[in-house]
Coordinates of C-alpha atoms and ligand atoms in Angstrom, one line a residue:
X1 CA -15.8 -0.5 2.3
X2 CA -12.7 -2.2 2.3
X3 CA -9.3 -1.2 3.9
X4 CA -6.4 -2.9 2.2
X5 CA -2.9 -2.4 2.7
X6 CA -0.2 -3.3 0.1
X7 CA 3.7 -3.1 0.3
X8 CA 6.6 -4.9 -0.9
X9 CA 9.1 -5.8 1.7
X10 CA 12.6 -6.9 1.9
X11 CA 13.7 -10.3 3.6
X12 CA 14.3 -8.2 6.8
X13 CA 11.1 -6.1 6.3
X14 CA 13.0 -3.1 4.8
X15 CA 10.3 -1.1 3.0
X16 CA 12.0 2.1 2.3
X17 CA 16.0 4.0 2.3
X18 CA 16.1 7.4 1.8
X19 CA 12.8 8.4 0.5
X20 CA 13.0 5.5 -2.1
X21 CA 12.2 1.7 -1.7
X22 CA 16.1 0.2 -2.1
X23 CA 15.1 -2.3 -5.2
X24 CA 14.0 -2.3 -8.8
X25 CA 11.5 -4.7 -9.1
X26 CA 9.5 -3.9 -12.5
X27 CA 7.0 -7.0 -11.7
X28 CA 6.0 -5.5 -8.7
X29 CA 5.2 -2.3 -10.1
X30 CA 2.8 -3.6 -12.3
X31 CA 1.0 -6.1 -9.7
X32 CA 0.8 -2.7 -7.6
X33 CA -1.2 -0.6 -10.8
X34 CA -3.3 -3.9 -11.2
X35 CA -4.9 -4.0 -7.6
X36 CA -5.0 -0.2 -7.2
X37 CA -6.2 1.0 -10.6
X38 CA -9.3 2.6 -10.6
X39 CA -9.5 2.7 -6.5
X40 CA -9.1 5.5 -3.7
X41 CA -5.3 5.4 -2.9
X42 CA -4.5 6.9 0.7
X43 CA -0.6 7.6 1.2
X44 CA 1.2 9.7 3.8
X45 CA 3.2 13.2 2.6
X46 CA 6.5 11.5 2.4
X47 CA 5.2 8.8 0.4
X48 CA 3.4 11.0 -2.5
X49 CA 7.3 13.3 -2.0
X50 CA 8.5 10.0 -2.8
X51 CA 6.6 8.8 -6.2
X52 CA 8.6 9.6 -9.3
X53 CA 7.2 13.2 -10.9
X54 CA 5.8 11.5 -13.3
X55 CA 3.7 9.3 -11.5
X56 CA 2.2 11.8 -9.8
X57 CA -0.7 11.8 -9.1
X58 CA -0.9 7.7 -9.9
X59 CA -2.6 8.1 -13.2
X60 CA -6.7 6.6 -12.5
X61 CA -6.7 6.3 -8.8
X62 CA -8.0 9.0 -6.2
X63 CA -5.6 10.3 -4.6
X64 CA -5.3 11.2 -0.9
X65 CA -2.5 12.5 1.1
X66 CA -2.5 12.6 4.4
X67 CA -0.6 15.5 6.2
X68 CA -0.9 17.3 9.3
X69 CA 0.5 20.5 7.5
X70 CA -1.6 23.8 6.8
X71 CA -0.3 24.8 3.5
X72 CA 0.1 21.4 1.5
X73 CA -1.1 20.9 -1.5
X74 CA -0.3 19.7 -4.3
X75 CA -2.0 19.2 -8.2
X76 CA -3.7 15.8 -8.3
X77 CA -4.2 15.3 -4.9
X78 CA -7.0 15.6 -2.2
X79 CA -5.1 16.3 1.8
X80 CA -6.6 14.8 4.3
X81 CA -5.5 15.9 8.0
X82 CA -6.1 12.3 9.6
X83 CA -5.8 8.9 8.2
X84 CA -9.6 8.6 9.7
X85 CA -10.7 11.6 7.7
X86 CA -8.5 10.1 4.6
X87 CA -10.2 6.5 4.8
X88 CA -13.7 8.6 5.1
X89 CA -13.2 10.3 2.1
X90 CA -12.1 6.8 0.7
X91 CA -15.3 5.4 1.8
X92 CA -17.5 8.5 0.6
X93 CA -16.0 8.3 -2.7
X94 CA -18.2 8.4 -5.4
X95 CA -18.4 4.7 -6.0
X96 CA -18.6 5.0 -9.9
X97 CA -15.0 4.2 -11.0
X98 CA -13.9 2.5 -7.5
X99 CA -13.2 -1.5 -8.5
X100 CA -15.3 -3.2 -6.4
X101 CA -13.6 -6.3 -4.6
X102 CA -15.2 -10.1 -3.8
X103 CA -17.6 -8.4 -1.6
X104 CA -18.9 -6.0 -3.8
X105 CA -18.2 -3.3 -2.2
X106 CA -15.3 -0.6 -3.1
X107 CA -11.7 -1.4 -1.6
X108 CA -10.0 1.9 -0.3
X109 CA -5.9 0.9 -1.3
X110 CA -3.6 2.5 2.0
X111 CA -0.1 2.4 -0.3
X112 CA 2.3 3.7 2.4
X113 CA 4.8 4.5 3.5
X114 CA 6.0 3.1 7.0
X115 CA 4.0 5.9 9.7
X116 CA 0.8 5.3 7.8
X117 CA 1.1 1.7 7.4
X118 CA 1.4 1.1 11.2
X119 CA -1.8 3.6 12.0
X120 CA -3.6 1.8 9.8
X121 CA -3.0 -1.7 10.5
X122 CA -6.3 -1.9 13.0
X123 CA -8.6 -0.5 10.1
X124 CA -7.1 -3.2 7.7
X125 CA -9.4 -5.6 5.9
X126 CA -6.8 -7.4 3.9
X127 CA -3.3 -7.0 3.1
X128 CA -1.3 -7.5 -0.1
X129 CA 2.4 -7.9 0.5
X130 CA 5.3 -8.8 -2.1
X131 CA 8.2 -10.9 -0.2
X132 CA 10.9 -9.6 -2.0
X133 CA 14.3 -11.9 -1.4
X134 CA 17.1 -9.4 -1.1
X135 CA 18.7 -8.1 2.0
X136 CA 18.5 -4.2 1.6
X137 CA 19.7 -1.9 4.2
X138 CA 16.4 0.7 5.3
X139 CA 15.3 3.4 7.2
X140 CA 11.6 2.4 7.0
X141 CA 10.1 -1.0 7.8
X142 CA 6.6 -3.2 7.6
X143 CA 4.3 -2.9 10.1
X144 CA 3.4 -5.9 12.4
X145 CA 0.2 -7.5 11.0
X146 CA -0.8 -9.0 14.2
X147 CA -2.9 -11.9 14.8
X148 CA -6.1 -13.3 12.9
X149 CA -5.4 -13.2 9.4
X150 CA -5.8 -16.3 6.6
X151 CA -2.6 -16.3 4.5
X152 CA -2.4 -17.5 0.7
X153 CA 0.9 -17.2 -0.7
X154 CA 1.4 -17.2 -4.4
X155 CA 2.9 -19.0 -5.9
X156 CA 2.5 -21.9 -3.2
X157 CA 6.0 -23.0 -2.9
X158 CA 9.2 -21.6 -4.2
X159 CA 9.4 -17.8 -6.0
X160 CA 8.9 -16.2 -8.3
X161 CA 11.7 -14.4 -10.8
X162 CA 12.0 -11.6 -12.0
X163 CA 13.4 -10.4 -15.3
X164 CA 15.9 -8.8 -13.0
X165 CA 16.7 -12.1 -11.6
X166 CA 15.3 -10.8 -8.4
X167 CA 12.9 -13.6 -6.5
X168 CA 9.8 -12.6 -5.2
X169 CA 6.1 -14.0 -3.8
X170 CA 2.5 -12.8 -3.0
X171 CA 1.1 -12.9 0.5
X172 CA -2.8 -11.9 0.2
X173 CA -4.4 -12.0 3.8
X174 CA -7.4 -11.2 4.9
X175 CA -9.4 -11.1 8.0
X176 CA -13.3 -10.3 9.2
X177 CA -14.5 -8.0 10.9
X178 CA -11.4 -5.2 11.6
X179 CA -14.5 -2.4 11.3
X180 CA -15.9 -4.3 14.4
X181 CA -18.1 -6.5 12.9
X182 CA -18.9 -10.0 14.2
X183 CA -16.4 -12.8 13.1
X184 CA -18.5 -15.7 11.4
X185 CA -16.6 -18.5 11.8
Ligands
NAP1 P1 4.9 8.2 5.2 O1 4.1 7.2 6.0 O2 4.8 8.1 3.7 O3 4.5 9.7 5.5 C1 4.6 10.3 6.7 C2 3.9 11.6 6.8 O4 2.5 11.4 6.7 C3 4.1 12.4 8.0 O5 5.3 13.1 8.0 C4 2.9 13.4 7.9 O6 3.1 14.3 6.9 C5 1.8 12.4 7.4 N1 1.1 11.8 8.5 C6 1.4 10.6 9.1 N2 0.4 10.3 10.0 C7 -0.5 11.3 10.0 C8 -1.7 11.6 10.7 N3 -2.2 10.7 11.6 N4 -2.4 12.7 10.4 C9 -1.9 13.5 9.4 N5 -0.8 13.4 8.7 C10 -0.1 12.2 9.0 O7 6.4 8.3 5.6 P2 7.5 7.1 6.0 O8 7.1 6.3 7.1 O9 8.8 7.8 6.1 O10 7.5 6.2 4.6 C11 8.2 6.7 3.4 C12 9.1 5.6 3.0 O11 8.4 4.4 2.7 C13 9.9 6.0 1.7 O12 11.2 5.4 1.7 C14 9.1 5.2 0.6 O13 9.8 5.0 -0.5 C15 8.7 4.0 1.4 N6 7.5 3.3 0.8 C16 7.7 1.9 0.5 C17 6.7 1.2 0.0 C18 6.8 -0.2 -0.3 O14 5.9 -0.9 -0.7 N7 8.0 -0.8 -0.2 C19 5.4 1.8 -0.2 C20 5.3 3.2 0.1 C21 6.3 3.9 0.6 P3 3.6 15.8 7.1 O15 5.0 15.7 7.5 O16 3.4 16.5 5.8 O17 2.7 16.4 8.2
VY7_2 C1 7.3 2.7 -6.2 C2 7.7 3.4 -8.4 C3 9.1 3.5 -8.1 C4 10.0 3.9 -9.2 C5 9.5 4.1 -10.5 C6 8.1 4.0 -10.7 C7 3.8 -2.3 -3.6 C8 4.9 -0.5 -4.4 C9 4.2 0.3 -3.6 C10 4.5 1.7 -3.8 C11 5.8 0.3 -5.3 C12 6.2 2.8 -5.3 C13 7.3 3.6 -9.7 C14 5.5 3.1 -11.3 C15 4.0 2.6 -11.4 C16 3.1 3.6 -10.8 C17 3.5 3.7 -9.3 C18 5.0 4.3 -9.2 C19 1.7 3.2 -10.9 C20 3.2 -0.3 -2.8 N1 3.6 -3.7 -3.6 N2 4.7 -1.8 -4.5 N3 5.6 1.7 -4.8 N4 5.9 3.5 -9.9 N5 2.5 0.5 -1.9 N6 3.1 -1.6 -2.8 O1 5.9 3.8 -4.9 O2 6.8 3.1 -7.4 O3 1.2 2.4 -10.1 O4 1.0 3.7 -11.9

């Protein structure tokens, strides 16, 4: 299994504002239902609290919330009461309508928000991140990726632009062996 993480992120690393993510960025919805459609999506509470009704659940994914309360639950959704037992459930998921990635195998899709992002940076396979050029005032920022990863950025130089005149990029990274297995190079 794979462990991706994707976000879009503000010049400053702003992710989030109030429960909401402080931009409108149409192109980046779309590259977000491409890469996760048809995959196990793992989010924290907030982040599901956060998804317009409806969106909810995010039509052809699996999807898990993670939540350390008793009670929750919610139509659409499986709870997980870890991000471990979330990414098992990911990884136990019946395989049959999970996209498999360049390695075969099935990709679980971690899609926020902030807490979730930084527990589960050291899981993380690859990450899929759109630069977004605006300065945007936030209460909820990236995590730090760390060391080790190969970066592509697309396009190669310059932006992208949206219809909304807003720039933007693609930062795919990925890295062997965050499951603890052997690097190869
Ligand atoms: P979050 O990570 O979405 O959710 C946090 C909640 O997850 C916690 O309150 C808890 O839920 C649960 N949780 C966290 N760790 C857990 C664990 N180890 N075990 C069990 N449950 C756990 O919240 P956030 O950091 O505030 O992020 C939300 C913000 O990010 C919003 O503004 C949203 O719009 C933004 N966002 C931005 C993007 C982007 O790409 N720009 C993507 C996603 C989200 P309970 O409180 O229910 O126990
Ligand atoms: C924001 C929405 C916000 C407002 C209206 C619709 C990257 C994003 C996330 C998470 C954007 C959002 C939507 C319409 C399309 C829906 C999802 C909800 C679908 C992330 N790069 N961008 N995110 N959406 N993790 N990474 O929650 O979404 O996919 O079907």
């Amino acid at each position: 299994m794979t462990v991706a993480l994707v976000w879009a992120e503000a010049r400053d690393g702003v992710i989030g504002e109030g429960g909401g993510i402080p931009w409108h960025l149409p192109e980046d919805l779309a590259h977000f239902r491409e890469l996760t459609g048809g995959s196990t999506v793992v989010m924290g509470r907030k982040t599901w609290d956060s998804l317009p009704e409806r969106f909810r659940p995010l039509p052809g994914r699996r999807n898990v919330v993670v939540t350390r309360q008793d009670g929750w639950s919610a139509e659409g959704a499986e709870t997980a009461r870890s991000l471990e037992q979330a990414l098992r459930a990911g990884s136990l998921s019946n395989s049959g309508d999970d996209s498999p990635d360049d390695t075969g195998e099935p990709t679980v899709w971690v899609i926020g928000g902030g807490e979730i992002y930084r527990q589960a940076m050291e899981f993380a396979d690859r990450l899929e991140i759109t630069e977004v050029d605006v300065e945007a005032a936030g209460d909820t920022r990236a995590p730090d990726a760390g060391a080790g990863w190969t970066r592509e950025v697309t396009p190669a130089e310059g932006w992208l632009e949206s219809r909304t005149g807003i720039r933007y990029r693609f930062v795919s990274s990925t890295r062997a062996g965050a499951t603890g297995e052997p690097d190869q190079s």
